[in-house]
XYZ file of C-alpha atoms in Angstrom:
395
model
C 14.375 11.360 -5.337
C 13.171 13.386 -8.311
C 10.774 11.859 -10.849
C 11.083 13.953 -13.992
C 9.649 14.397 -17.478
C 6.668 12.060 -17.125
C 2.942 12.532 -17.591
C 1.776 12.461 -13.967
C -1.742 11.379 -13.008
C -2.667 14.269 -10.736
C -6.061 15.733 -9.878
C -7.715 12.952 -11.938
C -5.913 13.813 -15.193
C -2.470 13.545 -16.747
C -0.257 16.594 -16.452
C 3.344 17.520 -17.316
C 4.628 17.555 -13.732
C 7.730 16.598 -11.795
C 7.745 14.994 -8.348
C 10.130 15.275 -5.433
C 10.110 12.464 -2.895
C 11.534 12.778 0.601
C 11.468 10.114 3.314
C 9.059 7.928 1.377
C 6.408 10.586 0.756
C 5.524 12.978 -2.038
C 7.091 16.236 -0.878
C 6.547 18.510 -3.878
C 4.667 18.494 -7.167
C 5.770 21.147 -9.661
C 5.324 21.963 -13.343
C 7.847 20.194 -15.540
C 11.287 21.817 -15.318
C 10.494 23.883 -12.235
C 12.972 22.100 -9.958
C 16.036 23.099 -12.002
C 17.537 22.872 -15.445
C 16.262 19.872 -17.411
C 19.842 18.766 -17.898
C 20.435 15.729 -15.690
C 24.012 16.698 -14.867
C 22.905 20.067 -13.545
C 20.058 18.481 -11.607
C 22.457 16.053 -9.974
C 24.520 18.984 -8.776
C 21.471 20.890 -7.578
C 20.104 17.896 -5.633
C 23.135 15.980 -4.344
C 22.445 12.544 -2.962
C 18.997 12.258 -4.580
C 18.139 9.681 -7.227
C 16.951 11.052 -10.553
C 14.270 9.020 -12.316
C 13.757 10.022 -15.936
C 10.140 9.198 -16.872
C 10.403 10.644 -20.370
C 7.674 9.118 -22.551
C 6.069 7.354 -19.581
C 2.932 7.704 -17.490
C 3.391 8.167 -13.744
C 0.453 6.527 -11.948
C -0.389 6.170 -8.279
C 0.105 2.620 -7.047
C -3.026 0.497 -7.359
C -5.347 -0.063 -4.371
C -7.209 -3.390 -4.140
C -9.723 -3.465 -1.289
C -11.102 -6.901 -2.180
C -8.567 -9.681 -2.728
C -8.447 -13.085 -1.049
C -5.112 -14.322 -2.304
C -2.686 -15.228 -5.081
C 0.139 -17.649 -5.960
C -1.320 -20.520 -3.939
C -1.816 -18.433 -0.783
C -5.049 -17.173 0.765
C -5.538 -14.737 3.636
C -8.043 -17.154 5.191
C -5.297 -19.775 5.539
C -4.079 -17.753 8.510
C -0.522 -18.369 7.325
C 1.733 -15.327 7.673
C 4.290 -16.786 5.295
C 1.545 -17.081 2.695
C 0.450 -13.513 3.396
C 4.002 -12.331 2.773
C 3.941 -14.128 -0.572
C 0.718 -12.327 -1.453
C 2.311 -9.009 -0.474
C 5.334 -9.707 -2.659
C 3.132 -10.698 -5.593
C 0.938 -7.618 -5.283
C 3.928 -5.283 -5.119
C 5.487 -6.927 -8.140
C 2.408 -6.438 -10.324
C 1.730 -2.825 -9.239
C -0.777 -3.211 -6.398
C 1.080 -1.185 -3.797
C -1.597 -1.405 -1.086
C -4.490 -3.772 -0.492
C -7.022 -5.200 1.951
C -6.631 -8.962 2.481
C -10.150 -10.333 2.416
C -11.600 -13.096 4.561
C -14.355 -15.574 3.742
C -17.430 -16.832 5.588
C -15.799 -18.920 8.306
C -16.483 -19.674 11.971
C -15.982 -16.731 14.317
C -13.252 -18.538 16.256
C -11.341 -19.214 13.057
C -11.734 -15.612 11.896
C -10.425 -14.475 15.265
C -7.292 -16.592 14.836
C -6.694 -15.237 11.329
C -7.242 -11.621 12.347
C -5.053 -11.955 15.426
C -2.274 -13.290 13.232
C -2.446 -10.209 11.041
C -2.316 -7.968 14.101
C 0.969 -9.598 15.038
C 2.501 -9.295 11.581
C 5.821 -7.481 11.790
C 7.773 -6.434 8.742
C 11.342 -7.599 9.009
C 14.124 -6.358 6.793
C 12.562 -6.289 3.326
C 9.251 -4.565 3.954
C 9.939 -2.280 0.997
C 9.520 -5.302 -1.285
C 5.979 -6.004 -0.166
C 2.685 -4.272 -0.798
C 1.234 -2.458 2.191
C -1.765 -3.835 4.072
C -4.432 -1.198 4.633
C -6.689 -3.339 6.801
C -8.967 -6.356 6.601
C -11.981 -6.675 4.350
C -14.316 -8.952 6.322
C -16.577 -10.561 3.699
C -19.109 -12.581 5.637
C -20.196 -14.408 7.671
C -23.133 -11.979 7.811
C -24.524 -12.908 4.384
C -27.772 -14.199 2.926
C -27.964 -17.999 2.526
C -29.771 -17.355 -0.759
C -26.894 -15.316 -2.254
C -23.805 -17.151 -1.109
C -21.752 -17.118 -4.272
C -18.609 -18.954 -3.112
C -19.266 -18.370 0.607
C -19.597 -21.475 2.774
C -23.193 -21.967 3.996
C -22.023 -23.862 7.076
C -20.711 -20.682 8.697
C -23.360 -18.062 7.909
C -24.061 -16.096 11.088
C -26.235 -13.261 12.360
C -24.534 -9.881 12.465
C -23.970 -9.095 16.138
C -21.891 -6.081 17.075
C -20.510 -7.836 20.147
C -18.957 -10.530 17.948
C -17.538 -7.954 15.574
C -16.054 -5.936 18.458
C -14.154 -9.014 19.647
C -12.812 -9.645 16.153
C -11.868 -5.996 15.776
C -9.911 -6.111 19.021
C -8.128 -9.312 17.985
C -7.173 -7.678 14.679
C -5.655 -4.666 16.387
C -8.647 -2.656 15.127
C -7.610 -3.235 11.534
C -10.976 -4.193 10.012
C -11.414 -1.583 7.289
C -14.506 -2.990 5.588
C -17.352 -5.338 6.516
C -19.612 -6.800 3.814
C -23.070 -7.988 4.870
C -26.650 -8.583 3.770
C -28.757 -5.753 5.257
C -32.064 -7.616 5.101
C -30.915 -10.288 7.554
C -32.036 -10.130 11.227
C -30.039 -7.650 13.283
C -28.146 -6.208 10.312
C -29.443 -2.648 10.578
C -28.647 -2.453 14.291
C -25.186 -3.783 13.511
C -24.635 -1.110 10.859
C -25.645 1.685 13.237
C -23.162 0.448 15.838
C -20.265 -0.309 13.494
C -20.207 2.692 11.171
C -17.838 4.696 13.357
C -15.243 1.926 13.229
C -15.385 0.495 9.711
C -16.878 0.917 6.258
C -20.043 -1.197 6.025
C -20.941 -2.582 2.617
C -24.042 -4.235 1.154
C -23.148 -7.689 -0.179
C -24.334 -11.255 -0.821
C -27.859 -10.001 -0.474
C -31.450 -10.344 -1.620
C -32.277 -6.841 -0.393
C -34.748 -4.817 -2.416
C -34.504 -1.095 -3.106
C -36.121 0.014 0.161
C -34.144 -2.422 2.313
C -30.921 -1.187 0.744
C -31.906 2.433 1.329
C -32.539 1.520 4.962
C -28.963 0.215 5.148
C -27.633 3.475 3.722
C -29.762 5.460 6.157
C -28.210 3.387 8.965
C -24.723 4.260 7.713
C -23.635 1.718 5.073
C -21.742 3.438 2.242
C -20.495 0.761 -0.145
C -21.643 -2.040 -2.471
C -19.441 -5.147 -2.658
C -18.770 -6.596 -6.146
C -21.782 -4.846 -7.674
C -24.011 -7.007 -9.902
C -22.611 -10.201 -8.362
C -24.477 -12.018 -5.549
C -27.302 -9.474 -5.490
C -30.511 -8.695 -7.420
C -29.920 -7.054 -10.775
C -31.490 -3.932 -12.185
C -35.180 -4.314 -13.036
C -37.585 -1.625 -14.183
C -40.170 -2.372 -11.462
C -37.853 -3.859 -8.831
C -34.796 -1.619 -8.960
C -32.913 -3.336 -6.133
C -29.643 -2.428 -4.429
C -27.846 -1.082 -7.500
C -30.439 1.607 -8.114
C -30.484 2.404 -4.388
C -26.728 2.942 -4.475
C -27.114 5.193 -7.507
C -29.624 7.318 -5.582
C -27.373 7.703 -2.513
C -24.642 10.073 -3.707
C -21.759 9.130 -1.413
C -22.022 5.354 -1.812
C -19.105 3.733 -3.633
C -19.397 0.491 -5.598
C -16.974 -2.323 -6.362
C -16.619 -3.765 -9.844
C -14.779 -6.969 -10.808
C -13.759 -5.967 -14.319
C -12.113 -9.262 -15.313
C -14.335 -9.847 -18.342
C -15.931 -12.859 -16.625
C -17.998 -11.522 -13.730
C -19.560 -8.660 -15.703
C -20.203 -8.120 -19.411
C -18.195 -5.216 -20.881
C -21.412 -3.351 -21.686
C -22.377 -3.469 -18.008
C -18.903 -2.291 -17.013
C -19.360 0.772 -19.227
C -22.861 1.267 -17.809
C -21.510 1.123 -14.246
C -18.989 3.876 -14.922
C -21.736 5.975 -16.510
C -24.116 5.435 -13.572
C -21.474 6.013 -10.870
C -19.030 8.687 -12.077
C -16.141 8.905 -9.639
C -17.693 6.240 -7.401
C -16.438 2.980 -8.935
C -13.766 0.989 -7.102
C -12.176 -1.601 -9.335
C -11.346 -4.769 -7.368
C -9.903 -8.143 -8.252
C -11.681 -10.489 -5.793
C -8.655 -12.661 -6.606
C -8.191 -16.113 -5.099
C -5.154 -18.340 -4.587
C -4.996 -19.493 -8.234
C -4.138 -15.954 -9.373
C -0.740 -16.015 -11.053
C -0.862 -19.813 -11.494
C -1.931 -22.344 -14.103
C -5.360 -23.922 -14.547
C -6.282 -26.713 -12.164
C -7.994 -27.555 -8.870
C -7.732 -25.170 -5.915
C -9.883 -24.251 -2.924
C -11.574 -21.165 -1.532
C -13.010 -20.961 1.961
C -12.810 -24.744 2.347
C -14.616 -25.471 -0.937
C -13.032 -26.966 -4.062
C -12.610 -24.635 -7.005
C -11.785 -25.493 -10.619
C -9.880 -22.935 -12.682
C -9.878 -22.828 -16.457
C -8.725 -19.761 -18.337
C -10.042 -16.670 -16.563
C -12.802 -18.564 -14.737
C -12.777 -20.039 -11.230
C -15.914 -22.024 -10.344
C -17.294 -24.239 -7.598
C -18.526 -27.730 -8.449
C -22.098 -26.466 -8.887
C -20.911 -23.814 -11.332
C -20.924 -20.669 -9.183
C -18.115 -18.203 -9.801
C -15.534 -18.409 -7.014
C -13.696 -15.130 -7.097
C -11.321 -14.246 -9.914
C -7.871 -15.269 -11.074
C -6.999 -11.812 -12.398
C -4.920 -9.234 -10.543
C -6.002 -5.605 -10.338
C -3.358 -4.423 -12.807
C -4.760 -6.687 -15.522
C -8.292 -5.642 -14.569
C -7.289 -1.987 -15.061
C -5.919 -2.804 -18.516
C -9.002 -4.843 -19.349
C -11.480 -2.152 -18.303
C -9.587 0.399 -20.384
C -9.789 -1.987 -23.350
C -13.552 -2.254 -22.771
C -13.898 1.445 -23.554
C -13.761 3.087 -20.122
C -11.758 6.359 -20.400
C -8.218 5.863 -19.109
C -8.418 8.571 -16.455
C -11.646 7.142 -15.057
C -10.244 3.614 -14.972
C -7.066 4.734 -13.187
C -8.996 6.729 -10.597
C -11.185 3.659 -9.949
C -8.114 1.476 -9.355
C -6.184 3.926 -7.179
C -7.809 6.813 -5.317
C -11.477 5.833 -5.125
C -10.942 2.598 -3.140
C -8.421 4.250 -0.826
C -10.865 7.061 -0.122
C -13.740 4.635 0.419
C -11.977 3.071 3.408
C -10.830 6.431 4.763
C -7.180 6.241 3.678
C -7.189 8.626 0.735
C -4.864 11.131 2.380
C -1.953 8.708 2.347
C -2.713 6.288 -0.494
C -4.053 6.223 -4.034
C -2.816 9.617 -5.250
C 0.401 11.550 -5.881
C -0.494 14.614 -3.850
C 1.978 16.136 -1.362
C 1.892 14.244 1.917
C 0.844 10.920 0.404
C 3.161 7.935 0.356
C 5.360 7.683 -2.726
C 3.679 4.533 -4.018
C 3.720 4.903 -7.778
C 4.131 3.176 -11.129
C 5.950 4.060 -14.325
C 3.955 2.743 -17.285
C 4.122 3.019 -21.038
C 1.221 4.124 -23.185
C -0.080 0.542 -23.396
C -0.195 0.358 -19.570
C 2.694 -2.068 -19.414
C 4.353 -1.343 -16.079
C 8.037 -0.529 -16.372
C 8.718 0.029 -12.661
C 6.835 -0.021 -9.353
C 7.836 1.980 -6.266
C 6.621 1.705 -2.676
C 7.518 4.604 -0.381
C 10.043 5.651 -3.001
C 11.793 2.271 -3.178
C 11.809 0.316 -6.431
C 10.178 -3.112 -6.299
C 11.357 -6.386 -7.807
C 9.128 -8.297 -10.240
C 6.991 -10.638 -8.148
C 8.697 -13.745 -9.564
C 11.988 -12.469 -8.172
C 10.604 -10.937 -4.991
C 9.971 -14.114 -3.026
């Protein structure tokens, strides 16, 4: 396949480039017109058997990478239902999220083991090209602070023990890409030191102060889960985990840019404080893509109205916005387009150690890409070079 005449997002900026795709990967990236004559008839002769995609007037973006999403269209990863997971994959592919990390909740260790083991046994059959790729599990909880639960279930909060994690990792087929925990809790620092070679450890659902967060980074943590949410905010005498992350240069931070979790001014501030280190995430739950009403998250009832999903006591319970709409929203908030795209594509893939294959359009990476107009309306989505159906038609 040749993708021609578009403005390609490459090396963190848009450039007049053409792409050649072979066997599902980006094989070549050349200046526009370098493959052959710009005339399509001549190109067809020069590259027999290859599809020609004319992206004239369009942006060519890497497929979006969501490393924090619980579910969509009435399905949740924590249901442990593979049919539901396939629906989530189809939905994500249809809206432009070409790879993602299904995210668990604070549940009992036995239940998490069952869910993770189910994912390990997931086999793509027949139409895998019409589903977003799973990069690994984001294990959010149960190693969280009871004082900063958010929508996590207090009944299942547990101490972080590496032995428990190792069992879960084995059940998952060693597919846990990210673990979110509160570093101030007993045993957390020892856990971080033992787990860092196997997974990305993130500070989350925490009351940690600045020094406690720095201790987590010294132990090997390198990420901040849904920054600003379920953690102390910035304060001029008590700077907390956000300032600690700013001071540790290779720590990445998640941002739920749905216009509900964080004020637009704080979104702009986050991009200014963490240039090249922001990972846009959806934190989406099962109501995403559906109408307002009553749903559940991690065994707790959730009420959805508009863009808000809340527990009975009023706490936000994830989002109902997919990452594609979050990208558009953050751009509308005033974040430069190139920075917003990088935060929704390459930065999260790199954070979990998969940047060589996902999140960019560099040679050797998978041909997961999007054709979009100037308003960021997606015209086509491709996974490994194969065009995807709209999610409503995909499943």
